Amino acid sequence: MTTSELEQLRSVYEPLAQSVRRLIDVSIRSQADESSVKSVIDKIDGATAELETAALREGSFGLEHTGDGQLMAWGNVVMGVRNPVAPPLVVHHEPDGSAWAEFVLGAAFEGPAGHVHGGVCAMLLDHVLGATAHQPGMPAVTGTLTLRYRRGTRLGLPLRAEAHVERVDGVKTFAIGHIADDEGVTVEAEGIFIHPRTNNRDDGNR
Amino acid sequence: MTTSELEQLRSVYEPLAQSVRRLIDVSIRSQADESSVKSVIDKIDGATAELETAALREGSFGLEHTGDGQLMAWGNVVMGVRNPVAPPLVVHHEPDGSAWAEFVLGAAFEGPAGHVHGGVCAMLLDHVLGATAHQPGMPAVTGTLTLRYRRGTRLGLPLRAEAHVERVDGVKTFAIGHIADDEGVTVEAEGIFIHPRTNNRDDGNR
């Protein structure tokens, strides 16, 4: 796939995910009455049916390999631009091997009232710590991950997740990181990420 | 709120979340052409606008207290019946204090091709382990959580998450659990969950 084909495809489907993402947020917070909700369900089911008139990918999005050896993980639950569940995280890689992402989480990620579910923090930290171990076209999989929750993480506020490599030992990358808001760290994490010895890029945990 | 009012409210909004959940899955797997996708986006945006004609809850769903002292966590990202992102997990509590849930995860939860994102496993285990420490109306928050990934967890297959209390020490509950498919355990977890000493039920990590 050429770069321009990739951009064309993204220009079609990324706005679809963004549209569904807005609907998710509004549907959770809606206080519309019964007849409005029924009418809305009809509209949504109509949209779903229209998408189903063309054959769907079987099971899940999977991974597409682009021309330059990158993996196109558009269905990924954390970073996938075609996955409405993904915030989506844009993970930045620094020359020193560290990785970071800045994001705001809304109603869809709630645990305690007004706060991010602790499990969502775990999910995002798994991803960002794992990103420090990734090499082009070869994601690492999670071996172990430990989270320490210092305090609640608020919905609706700017958050930053960051991670760096502590050391590398053979196929294992030891990474450390955290999520922070503007008052400091809310959740700390450390993990061991592993490059599978096989050439099968489709197995693993990330 | 009476039980019948609660059931009435659920009968209106649960089908909305189910409808959006189907749309999420299909939108990720869609191979529709550009003009179809544009038409679908118009339909979705129309549905969102219709929901917005009534005032939205501010920020997030939050928690509603029902008449019998239970918390109605309908916006919860793991178990919320009004949250289209939630699978949603139905967590069963056994008399011995253990908790379990059975579920199938689709395209929306993908990490490696065809597999559940390791971070999603972490999220669900955080929730199910934490459930062993919950008391009616008083959720526990996560202190620490450690995950060990044995192998990849497949999308589209029946999965079971379960957890039990190892011991209780003051406000701390030590819980152990795992996710398994029909061939055995894929991810193990242990965690410490804490009942906040304050009466503020709205803080914390779950």
Tab-separated table of C-alpha atoms in Angstrom:
chain	number	residue	atom	x	y	z
A	1	MET	CA	0.000	0.000	0.000
A	2	THR	CA	1.407	3.409	-0.935
A	3	THR	CA	1.429	6.364	1.433
A	4	SER	CA	-1.245	8.161	-0.581
A	5	GLU	CA	-3.506	5.087	-0.587
A	6	LEU	CA	-3.057	4.890	3.167
A	7	GLU	CA	-3.943	8.557	3.601
A	8	GLN	CA	-6.995	8.158	1.376
A	9	LEU	CA	-8.237	5.210	3.433
A	10	ARG	CA	-7.641	7.084	6.663
A	11	SER	CA	-9.504	10.147	5.361
A	12	VAL	CA	-12.581	7.955	4.816
A	13	TYR	CA	-12.621	5.940	8.037
A	14	GLU	CA	-11.085	8.169	10.711
A	15	PRO	CA	-14.075	10.584	10.605
A	16	LEU	CA	-16.395	7.571	11.047
A	17	ALA	CA	-14.628	6.569	14.270
A	18	GLN	CA	-14.709	10.189	15.453
A	19	SER	CA	-18.436	10.372	14.765
A	20	VAL	CA	-19.117	7.137	16.693
A	21	ARG	CA	-16.867	8.389	19.530
A	22	ARG	CA	-19.029	11.510	19.933
A	23	LEU	CA	-22.161	9.348	19.897
A	24	ILE	CA	-20.727	7.113	22.644
A	25	ASP	CA	-20.094	10.104	24.903
A	26	VAL	CA	-23.488	11.689	24.300
A	27	SER	CA	-25.404	8.399	24.611
A	28	ILE	CA	-23.971	7.821	28.108
A	29	ARG	CA	-24.858	11.349	29.265
A	30	SER	CA	-28.216	11.598	27.496
A	31	GLN	CA	-31.393	12.402	29.407
A	32	ALA	CA	-33.613	12.247	26.321
A	33	ASP	CA	-37.125	10.854	26.756
A	34	GLU	CA	-38.274	7.408	25.692
A	35	SER	CA	-39.650	8.379	22.267
A	36	SER	CA	-36.486	10.309	21.355
A	37	VAL	CA	-34.296	7.411	22.424
A	38	LYS	CA	-36.357	4.992	20.321
A	39	SER	CA	-36.035	7.272	17.300
A	40	VAL	CA	-32.275	7.533	17.882
A	41	ILE	CA	-31.923	3.750	18.120
A	42	ASP	CA	-33.657	3.456	14.731
A	43	LYS	CA	-31.172	5.922	13.226
A	44	ILE	CA	-28.184	4.093	14.713
A	45	ASP	CA	-29.452	0.679	13.608
A	46	GLY	CA	-29.976	2.158	10.134
A	47	ALA	CA	-26.383	3.389	10.070
A	48	THR	CA	-25.137	-0.033	11.192
A	49	ALA	CA	-27.204	-1.773	8.509
A	50	GLU	CA	-25.811	0.559	5.837
A	51	LEU	CA	-22.243	-0.296	6.871
A	52	GLU	CA	-23.167	-3.979	6.731
A	53	THR	CA	-24.227	-3.820	3.073
A	54	ALA	CA	-20.530	-4.223	2.200
A	55	ALA	CA	-18.809	-7.344	3.549
A	56	LEU	CA	-17.243	-6.806	6.974
A	57	ARG	CA	-13.727	-7.831	7.910
A	58	GLU	CA	-14.041	-11.151	9.672
A	59	GLY	CA	-13.737	-11.026	13.461
A	60	SER	CA	-11.642	-7.914	13.975
A	61	PHE	CA	-9.602	-5.301	12.123
A	62	GLY	CA	-6.331	-7.170	12.534
A	63	LEU	CA	-3.067	-5.638	11.414
A	64	GLU	CA	-2.238	-4.289	7.991
A	65	HIS	CA	1.372	-4.091	6.911
A	66	THR	CA	2.147	-0.853	5.113
A	67	GLY	CA	4.662	-0.526	2.303
A	68	ASP	CA	7.406	0.744	4.614
A	69	GLY	CA	7.246	-2.168	7.055
A	70	GLN	CA	5.119	-0.419	9.673
A	71	LEU	CA	2.098	-2.069	11.228
A	72	MET	CA	-1.191	-0.249	10.746
A	73	ALA	CA	-2.985	-1.019	14.008
A	74	TRP	CA	-6.131	0.940	13.218
A	75	GLY	CA	-8.367	-1.372	15.231
A	76	ASN	CA	-6.234	-1.169	18.392
A	77	VAL	CA	-8.325	-0.417	21.501
A	78	VAL	CA	-5.785	2.141	22.772
A	79	MET	CA	-4.340	3.800	19.666
A	80	GLY	CA	-6.553	2.681	16.770
A	81	VAL	CA	-7.814	5.587	14.656
A	82	ARG	CA	-10.621	3.332	13.388
A	83	ASN	CA	-11.612	2.131	16.869
A	84	PRO	CA	-14.222	4.446	18.472
A	85	VAL	CA	-13.393	2.936	21.880
A	86	ALA	CA	-9.779	4.162	21.648
A	87	PRO	CA	-9.221	7.681	23.078
A	88	PRO	CA	-7.151	7.299	20.693
A	89	LEU	CA	-3.694	7.648	22.214
A	90	VAL	CA	-0.990	9.196	20.021
A	91	VAL	CA	2.233	7.748	21.403
A	92	HIS	CA	5.361	9.826	20.830
A	93	HIS	CA	8.754	8.121	20.799
A	94	GLU	CA	11.835	10.068	21.911
A	95	PRO	CA	15.402	9.381	20.727
A	96	ASP	CA	16.343	8.202	24.259
A	97	GLY	CA	13.780	5.389	23.973
A	98	SER	CA	11.151	6.974	26.188
A	99	ALA	CA	7.518	7.258	25.104
A	100	TRP	CA	4.688	9.575	26.089
A	101	ALA	CA	1.124	10.524	25.254
A	102	GLU	CA	-1.138	13.369	26.307
A	103	PHE	CA	-4.894	12.920	26.385
A	104	VAL	CA	-8.193	13.738	28.070
A	105	LEU	CA	-10.595	10.943	29.054
A	106	GLY	CA	-14.355	11.467	29.018
A	107	ALA	CA	-17.509	9.762	30.278
A	108	ALA	CA	-16.757	6.505	28.449
A	109	PHE	CA	-13.824	5.752	30.778
A	110	GLU	CA	-15.544	6.241	34.124
A	111	GLY	CA	-15.037	4.121	37.223
A	112	PRO	CA	-15.776	6.018	40.447
A	113	ALA	CA	-17.966	9.072	39.813
A	114	GLY	CA	-15.993	11.673	37.874
A	115	HIS	CA	-12.857	9.519	37.868
A	116	VAL	CA	-11.058	7.294	35.391
A	117	HIS	CA	-11.557	3.568	36.091
A	118	GLY	CA	-8.382	2.177	37.662
A	119	GLY	CA	-8.430	-0.524	35.003
A	120	VAL	CA	-8.326	2.080	32.229
A	121	CYS	CA	-5.190	3.563	33.812
A	122	ALA	CA	-3.734	0.042	33.793
A	123	MET	CA	-4.665	-0.397	30.125
A	124	LEU	CA	-3.084	2.877	29.028
A	125	LEU	CA	0.071	2.287	31.086
A	126	ASP	CA	0.427	-1.221	29.654
A	127	HIS	CA	0.350	0.344	26.211
A	128	VAL	CA	2.730	3.255	26.849
A	129	LEU	CA	5.260	1.178	28.809
A	130	GLY	CA	5.079	-1.462	26.085
A	131	ALA	CA	5.717	1.204	23.454
A	132	THR	CA	9.236	1.736	24.845
A	133	ALA	CA	10.055	-1.861	23.898
A	134	HIS	CA	8.584	-1.738	20.401
A	135	GLN	CA	10.683	-1.842	17.278
A	136	PRO	CA	9.322	-0.990	13.822
A	137	GLY	CA	7.077	-3.823	12.676
A	138	MET	CA	7.769	-5.847	15.823
A	139	PRO	CA	5.638	-5.008	18.864
A	140	ALA	CA	6.660	-6.444	22.214
A	141	VAL	CA	4.174	-8.354	24.351
A	142	THR	CA	3.585	-7.837	28.054
A	143	GLY	CA	5.278	-10.283	30.424
A	144	THR	CA	4.396	-8.712	33.764
A	145	LEU	CA	2.913	-5.377	34.753
A	146	THR	CA	2.611	-3.828	38.222
A	147	LEU	CA	0.493	-0.775	38.993
A	148	ARG	CA	0.547	1.381	42.129
A	149	TYR	CA	-2.413	3.717	42.546
A	150	ARG	CA	-1.530	6.861	44.486
A	151	ARG	CA	-4.844	8.682	44.095
A	152	GLY	CA	-7.832	8.982	41.786
A	153	THR	CA	-7.361	10.165	38.196
A	154	ARG	CA	-9.964	12.704	37.099
A	155	LEU	CA	-12.056	12.574	33.951
A	156	GLY	CA	-12.078	15.657	31.738
A	157	LEU	CA	-8.646	16.992	32.716
A	158	PRO	CA	-5.419	16.942	30.664
A	159	LEU	CA	-3.425	13.813	31.501
A	160	ARG	CA	-0.001	12.609	30.469
A	161	ALA	CA	1.309	9.052	30.414
A	162	GLU	CA	5.032	8.521	30.045
A	163	ALA	CA	7.478	5.659	30.261
A	164	HIS	CA	11.161	4.946	29.844
A	165	VAL	CA	13.363	1.894	29.579
A	166	GLU	CA	15.169	1.014	32.781
A	167	ARG	CA	17.236	-1.775	31.234
A	168	VAL	CA	17.225	-4.396	28.487
A	169	ASP	CA	18.175	-8.004	29.174
A	170	GLY	CA	18.065	-10.192	26.052
A	171	VAL	CA	14.475	-10.299	24.767
A	172	LYS	CA	13.220	-8.535	27.917
A	173	THR	CA	12.734	-4.789	28.233
A	174	PHE	CA	12.209	-3.435	31.770
A	175	ALA	CA	10.128	-0.251	31.624
A	176	ILE	CA	8.893	2.250	34.221
A	177	GLY	CA	6.251	4.923	33.844
A	178	HIS	CA	3.261	6.773	35.226
A	179	ILE	CA	0.117	8.760	34.546
A	180	ALA	CA	0.080	12.317	35.861
A	181	ASP	CA	-2.271	15.268	35.945
A	182	ASP	CA	-1.180	18.863	36.531
A	183	GLU	CA	-0.850	18.158	40.265
A	184	GLY	CA	1.471	15.177	39.848
A	185	VAL	CA	1.507	11.408	39.506
A	186	THR	CA	-1.743	9.481	40.015
A	187	VAL	CA	-0.664	5.942	39.004
A	188	GLU	CA	2.827	4.408	38.752
A	189	ALA	CA	3.716	1.337	36.702
A	190	GLU	CA	6.584	-0.989	35.972
A	191	GLY	CA	6.579	-3.804	33.486
A	192	ILE	CA	8.600	-6.394	31.626
A	193	PHE	CA	7.963	-6.563	27.886
A	194	ILE	CA	9.130	-9.387	25.695
A	195	HIS	CA	9.996	-9.722	22.019
A	196	PRO	CA	8.624	-13.103	20.994
A	197	ARG	CA	11.374	-15.352	19.612
A	198	THR	CA	9.157	-16.519	16.743
A	199	ASN	CA	8.589	-14.639	13.512
A	200	ASN	CA	4.852	-14.757	14.088
A	201	ARG	CA	3.862	-11.138	14.548
A	202	ASP	CA	0.256	-11.998	15.255
A	203	ASP	CA	0.616	-13.562	18.706
A	204	GLY	CA	0.923	-11.961	22.087
A	205	ASN	CA	-0.674	-9.576	24.473
A	206	ARG	CA	-0.526	-6.069	23.031
B	1	MET	CA	-35.899	5.776	43.142
B	2	THR	CA	-38.228	2.781	43.271
B	3	THR	CA	-37.387	-0.551	41.673
B	4	SER	CA	-40.018	-0.061	38.972
B	5	GLU	CA	-38.696	3.426	38.125
B	6	LEU	CA	-35.237	1.925	37.869
B	7	GLU	CA	-36.450	-0.838	35.559
B	8	GLN	CA	-38.321	1.674	33.407
B	9	LEU	CA	-35.180	3.810	33.028
B	10	ARG	CA	-33.098	0.772	32.193
B	11	SER	CA	-35.623	-0.401	29.584
B	12	VAL	CA	-35.188	2.929	27.776
B	13	TYR	CA	-31.412	3.335	27.888
B	14	GLU	CA	-29.960	-0.175	27.875
B	15	PRO	CA	-31.138	-0.791	24.259
B	16	LEU	CA	-29.451	2.488	23.260
B	17	ALA	CA	-26.097	1.283	24.596
B	18	GLN	CA	-26.611	-2.080	22.881
B	19	SER	CA	-27.345	-0.334	19.592
B	20	VAL	CA	-24.208	1.834	19.858
B	21	ARG	CA	-22.180	-1.260	20.830
B	22	ARG	CA	-23.198	-3.010	17.591
B	23	LEU	CA	-22.324	0.123	15.616
B	24	ILE	CA	-18.863	0.244	17.232
B	25	ASP	CA	-18.125	-3.334	16.191
B	26	VAL	CA	-19.394	-2.909	12.635
B	27	SER	CA	-17.704	0.480	12.131
B	28	ILE	CA	-14.295	-1.033	12.951
B	29	ARG	CA	-14.799	-3.956	10.565
B	30	SER	CA	-16.535	-2.011	7.784
B	31	GLN	CA	-15.205	-2.026	4.232
B	32	ALA	CA	-17.934	0.271	2.907
B	33	ASP	CA	-16.972	2.764	0.198
B	34	GLU	CA	-16.437	6.475	0.714
B	35	SER	CA	-19.949	7.620	-0.222
B	36	SER	CA	-21.586	5.033	2.057
B	37	VAL	CA	-19.337	6.012	4.948
B	38	LYS	CA	-20.192	9.690	4.439
B	39	SER	CA	-23.901	8.869	4.452
B	40	VAL	CA	-23.456	6.793	7.616
B	41	ILE	CA	-21.589	9.620	9.357
B	42	ASP	CA	-24.527	11.931	8.575
B	43	LYS	CA	-26.931	9.431	10.158
B	44	ILE	CA	-24.770	9.036	13.264
B	45	ASP	CA	-24.283	12.786	13.665
B	46	GLY	CA	-28.057	13.166	13.312
B	47	ALA	CA	-28.619	10.620	16.080
B	48	THR	CA	-26.105	12.419	18.307
B	49	ALA	CA	-27.783	15.771	17.657
B	50	GLU	CA	-31.189	14.313	18.534
B	51	LEU	CA	-29.847	13.055	21.871
B	52	GLU	CA	-28.377	16.496	22.497
B	53	THR	CA	-31.751	18.244	22.208
B	54	ALA	CA	-32.324	17.297	25.862
B	55	ALA	CA	-29.731	18.567	28.355
B	56	LEU	CA	-26.862	16.111	28.882
B	57	ARG	CA	-25.538	15.052	32.256
B	58	GLU	CA	-22.503	17.200	32.912
B	59	GLY	CA	-19.148	15.497	32.377
B	60	SER	CA	-20.020	11.857	32.956
B	61	PHE	CA	-22.802	9.565	34.148
B	62	GLY	CA	-21.574	9.496	37.733
B	63	LEU	CA	-23.217	7.269	40.302
B	64	GLU	CA	-26.867	7.145	41.216
B	65	HIS	CA	-27.887	5.831	44.605
B	66	THR	CA	-30.920	3.582	44.385
B	67	GLY	CA	-33.566	3.321	47.087
B	68	ASP	CA	-32.023	0.195	48.611
B	69	GLY	CA	-28.545	1.673	49.102
B	70	GLN	CA	-26.967	0.147	46.001
B	71	LEU	CA	-24.868	2.195	43.614
B	72	MET	CA	-26.143	2.337	40.047
B	73	ALA	CA	-22.893	2.470	38.071
B	74	TRP	CA	-24.505	2.551	34.634
B	75	GLY	CA	-21.692	4.628	33.124
B	76	ASN	CA	-18.924	2.312	34.336
B	77	VAL	CA	-16.481	1.407	31.545
B	78	VAL	CA	-16.423	-2.272	32.581
B	79	MET	CA	-19.930	-3.038	33.853
B	80	GLY	CA	-22.062	-0.042	32.876
B	81	VAL	CA	-25.253	-1.039	31.030
B	82	ARG	CA	-25.433	2.514	29.635
B	83	ASN	CA	-21.789	2.559	28.517
B	84	PRO	CA	-21.386	1.198	24.947
B	85	VAL	CA	-17.659	0.745	25.601
B	86	ALA	CA	-18.358	-1.737	28.423
B	87	PRO	CA	-18.603	-5.396	27.280
B	88	PRO	CA	-20.558	-5.057	29.766
B	89	LEU	CA	-19.302	-7.435	32.443
B	90	VAL	CA	-21.916	-9.023	34.707
B	91	VAL	CA	-20.005	-9.780	37.899
B	92	HIS	CA	-21.391	-12.609	40.028
B	93	HIS	CA	-20.643	-12.691	43.752
B	94	GLU	CA	-20.452	-16.039	45.548
B	95	PRO	CA	-21.171	-16.574	49.258
B	96	ASP	CA	-17.478	-17.390	49.864
B	97	GLY	CA	-16.524	-13.882	48.700
B	98	SER	CA	-15.268	-14.896	45.274
B	99	ALA	CA	-16.402	-13.122	42.110
B	100	TRP	CA	-16.554	-14.156	38.468
B	101	ALA	CA	-17.762	-13.048	35.059
B	102	GLU	CA	-18.082	-14.788	31.710
B	103	PHE	CA	-17.857	-12.811	28.483
B	104	VAL	CA	-16.728	-12.696	24.867
B	105	LEU	CA	-14.658	-9.767	23.584
B	106	GLY	CA	-14.958	-8.540	20.009
B	107	ALA	CA	-13.117	-6.266	17.573
B	108	ALA	CA	-13.335	-3.240	19.884
B	109	PHE	CA	-10.871	-4.803	22.353
B	110	GLU	CA	-8.100	-5.751	19.951
B	111	GLY	CA	-4.379	-5.457	20.611
B	112	PRO	CA	-2.317	-7.926	18.565
B	113	ALA	CA	-4.242	-9.203	15.538
B	114	GLY	CA	-7.103	-11.422	16.693
B	115	HIS	CA	-6.125	-11.042	20.351
B	116	VAL	CA	-7.364	-9.053	23.328
B	117	HIS	CA	-5.120	-6.082	24.191
B	118	GLY	CA	-3.058	-6.944	27.271
B	119	GLY	CA	-4.274	-3.700	28.808
B	120	VAL	CA	-7.904	-4.781	28.432
B	121	CYS	CA	-7.094	-7.964	30.373
B	122	ALA	CA	-5.561	-5.732	33.054
B	123	MET	CA	-8.684	-3.550	33.113
B	124	LEU	CA	-11.083	-6.476	33.486
B	125	LEU	CA	-8.941	-8.166	36.149
B	126	ASP	CA	-8.696	-4.917	38.110
B	127	HIS	CA	-12.474	-4.818	38.118
B	128	VAL	CA	-13.142	-8.462	39.008
B	129	LEU	CA	-10.448	-8.636	41.701
B	130	GLY	CA	-11.744	-5.365	43.102
B	131	ALA	CA	-15.272	-6.779	43.170
B	132	THR	CA	-14.212	-9.284	45.851
B	133	ALA	CA	-13.485	-6.354	48.175
B	134	HIS	CA	-16.697	-4.453	47.510
B	135	GLN	CA	-19.442	-4.061	50.067
B	136	PRO	CA	-22.938	-2.832	49.185
B	137	GLY	CA	-22.763	0.878	48.466
B	138	MET	CA	-19.042	1.017	49.255
B	139	PRO	CA	-16.691	0.072	46.404
B	140	ALA	CA	-13.041	-0.500	47.223
B	141	VAL	CA	-10.312	1.303	45.305
B	142	THR	CA	-7.210	-0.303	43.841
B	143	GLY	CA	-3.988	0.034	45.844
B	144	THR	CA	-1.682	-2.154	43.773
B	145	LEU	CA	-2.264	-4.602	40.947
B	146	THR	CA	0.180	-7.074	39.384
B	147	LEU	CA	-0.488	-8.932	36.135
B	148	ARG	CA	1.405	-11.919	34.731
B	149	TYR	CA	0.729	-12.693	31.082
B	150	ARG	CA	1.116	-16.382	30.265
B	151	ARG	CA	-0.061	-16.264	26.655
B	152	GLY	CA	-2.301	-14.312	24.307
B	153	THR	CA	-6.047	-14.082	24.985
B	154	ARG	CA	-8.169	-14.588	21.873
B	155	LEU	CA	-10.975	-12.347	20.661
B	156	GLY	CA	-14.319	-13.986	19.890
B	157	LEU	CA	-13.982	-16.943	22.273
B	158	PRO	CA	-15.761	-17.509	25.599
B	159	LEU	CA	-13.624	-16.160	28.442
B	160	ARG	CA	-13.992	-16.283	32.198
B	161	ALA	CA	-12.473	-13.934	34.772
B	162	GLU	CA	-12.542	-14.984	38.400
B	163	ALA	CA	-11.068	-13.809	41.670
B	164	HIS	CA	-11.098	-14.672	45.345
B	165	VAL	CA	-9.976	-13.047	48.560
B	166	GLU	CA	-6.691	-14.364	49.882
B	167	ARG	CA	-6.842	-12.404	53.145
B	168	VAL	CA	-8.168	-9.198	54.692
B	169	ASP	CA	-5.968	-6.954	56.815
B	170	GLY	CA	-7.822	-3.920	58.185
B	171	VAL	CA	-8.966	-1.766	55.255
B	172	LYS	CA	-6.919	-3.872	52.811
B	173	THR	CA	-8.279	-6.826	50.853
B	174	PHE	CA	-5.690	-9.072	49.151
B	175	ALA	CA	-7.228	-10.693	46.075
B	176	ILE	CA	-6.010	-13.194	43.474
B	177	GLY	CA	-7.541	-14.066	40.129
B	178	HIS	CA	-7.126	-14.800	36.456
B	179	ILE	CA	-8.642	-14.787	32.985
B	180	ALA	CA	-9.003	-18.169	31.313
B	181	ASP	CA	-10.246	-19.572	28.034
B	182	ASP	CA	-11.268	-23.197	27.507
B	183	GLU	CA	-7.594	-24.208	27.340
B	184	GLY	CA	-6.652	-22.644	30.667
B	185	VAL	CA	-5.312	-19.460	32.232
B	186	THR	CA	-4.053	-16.676	29.952
B	187	VAL	CA	-3.411	-13.885	32.495
B	188	GLU	CA	-2.935	-14.060	36.281
B	189	ALA	CA	-3.433	-11.157	38.671
B	190	GLU	CA	-3.042	-10.234	42.304
B	191	GLY	CA	-4.052	-6.984	43.886
B	192	ILE	CA	-4.571	-5.040	47.083
B	193	PHE	CA	-7.869	-3.177	47.315
B	194	ILE	CA	-8.598	-0.535	49.904
B	195	HIS	CA	-11.742	0.786	51.544
B	196	PRO	CA	-11.185	4.531	51.832
B	197	ARG	CA	-11.389	5.695	55.448
B	198	THR	CA	-13.447	8.745	54.474
B	199	ASN	CA	-17.188	8.735	53.890
B	200	ASN	CA	-16.685	10.219	50.448
B	201	ARG	CA	-17.840	7.505	48.082
B	202	ASP	CA	-16.903	9.490	45.014
B	203	ASP	CA	-13.104	9.297	45.249
B	204	GLY	CA	-10.756	6.551	44.210
B	205	ASN	CA	-9.707	4.372	41.374
B	206	ARG	CA	-12.525	2.007	40.458
